[in-house]
Amino acid sequence: MSEFELRMIAFNLAEVDEERKRHELAYLNVKAQATNKKGKPVFESFKSFYDYEKRVAEVLAANQPQRTKLNERKKTQLATVAERLRRYREGRRVDGE
């Protein structure tokens, strides 16, 4: 397959992605304009439809424990290495004296 053909495939796939975005936007537009049985809007404001601050907080919270777990894991590994090094050094002192 030539480079041109690969680039055309990539271009067409990018077009499909853009098409999907447009359809998602159309779907959200219909959803945002939804009304209840009495004809009143389901969403009184944009914030009731999409709470930006809440989503940002969720994303940040989801990433925070992962960093904490890595830090705790690293601390455990370092403590294990330090303990092994201490035992090694103690063993050398006893044998070396």
Coordinates of C-alpha atoms in Angstrom, one line a residue:
M1 CA 0.0 0.0 0.0
S2 CA 1.4 3.4 -1.0
E3 CA 1.9 6.3 1.3
F4 CA -0.8 8.2 -0.6
E5 CA -3.3 5.4 0.0
L6 CA -2.5 5.4 3.7
R7 CA -2.9 9.1 3.9
M8 CA -6.2 8.9 2.1
I9 CA -7.4 6.3 4.6
A10 CA -6.3 8.5 7.5
F11 CA -8.1 11.5 5.9
N12 CA -11.3 9.5 5.5
L13 CA -11.1 8.2 9.0
A14 CA -10.7 11.8 10.3
E15 CA -13.8 12.7 8.3
V16 CA -15.7 9.9 10.0
D17 CA -14.6 11.3 13.4
E18 CA -15.8 14.8 12.4
E19 CA -19.1 13.3 11.2
R20 CA -19.6 11.5 14.6
K21 CA -18.9 14.8 16.4
R22 CA -21.6 16.5 14.3
H23 CA -24.1 13.8 15.1
E24 CA -23.3 13.9 18.8
L25 CA -23.9 17.7 18.7
A26 CA -27.2 17.2 16.9
Y27 CA -28.2 14.6 19.5
L28 CA -27.3 16.9 22.4
N29 CA -29.1 19.7 20.8
V30 CA -32.3 17.7 20.7
K31 CA -31.7 16.5 24.3
A32 CA -31.2 20.0 25.5
Q33 CA -34.4 21.2 23.9
A34 CA -36.4 18.3 25.5
T35 CA -39.6 19.1 27.3
N36 CA -41.6 17.3 30.0
K37 CA -45.2 16.3 29.7
K38 CA -46.4 19.8 30.6
G39 CA -44.3 21.3 27.9
K40 CA -41.8 22.9 30.2
P41 CA -38.0 22.5 29.4
V42 CA -36.4 19.6 31.2
F43 CA -33.2 21.7 31.6
E44 CA -33.8 25.2 33.1
S45 CA -30.3 26.4 32.4
F46 CA -27.1 25.3 30.6
K47 CA -25.6 24.4 34.0
S48 CA -28.4 22.0 34.7
F49 CA -27.7 20.4 31.4
Y50 CA -23.9 20.3 31.7
D51 CA -22.1 21.2 34.9
Y52 CA -18.6 22.1 33.8
E53 CA -17.2 22.7 37.3
K54 CA -18.5 19.3 38.4
R55 CA -17.0 17.5 35.4
V56 CA -13.6 19.2 36.0
A57 CA -13.7 18.2 39.7
E58 CA -14.6 14.6 38.7
V59 CA -11.7 14.3 36.2
L60 CA -9.2 15.8 38.7
A61 CA -10.5 13.5 41.5
A62 CA -10.2 10.4 39.2
N63 CA -6.6 11.2 38.5
Q64 CA -5.7 12.1 42.1
P65 CA -5.9 8.6 43.7
Q66 CA -3.9 7.1 40.8
R67 CA -1.0 9.4 41.7
T68 CA -1.4 8.7 45.4
K69 CA -1.3 4.9 44.7
L70 CA 1.8 5.3 42.7
N71 CA 3.4 7.4 45.4
E72 CA 2.4 4.9 48.1
R73 CA 3.7 2.0 45.9
K74 CA 7.0 3.8 45.4
K75 CA 7.3 4.5 49.1
T76 CA 6.8 0.9 49.9
Q77 CA 9.4 -0.1 47.3
L78 CA 11.9 2.4 48.6
A79 CA 11.3 1.2 52.2
T80 CA 12.0 -2.4 51.1
V81 CA 15.2 -1.4 49.3
A82 CA 16.3 0.7 52.3
E83 CA 15.6 -2.3 54.7
R84 CA 17.6 -4.7 52.5
L85 CA 20.5 -2.2 52.2
R86 CA 20.5 -1.8 56.0
R87 CA 20.5 -5.6 56.5
Y88 CA 23.3 -6.0 54.0
R89 CA 25.4 -3.3 55.6
E90 CA 24.8 -4.9 59.1
G91 CA 25.9 -8.3 57.8
R92 CA 29.1 -6.9 56.3
R93 CA 30.0 -5.2 59.6
V94 CA 29.5 -8.4 61.6
D95 CA 31.5 -10.5 59.1
G96 CA 34.1 -7.9 58.5
E97 CA 35.0 -7.3 62.2

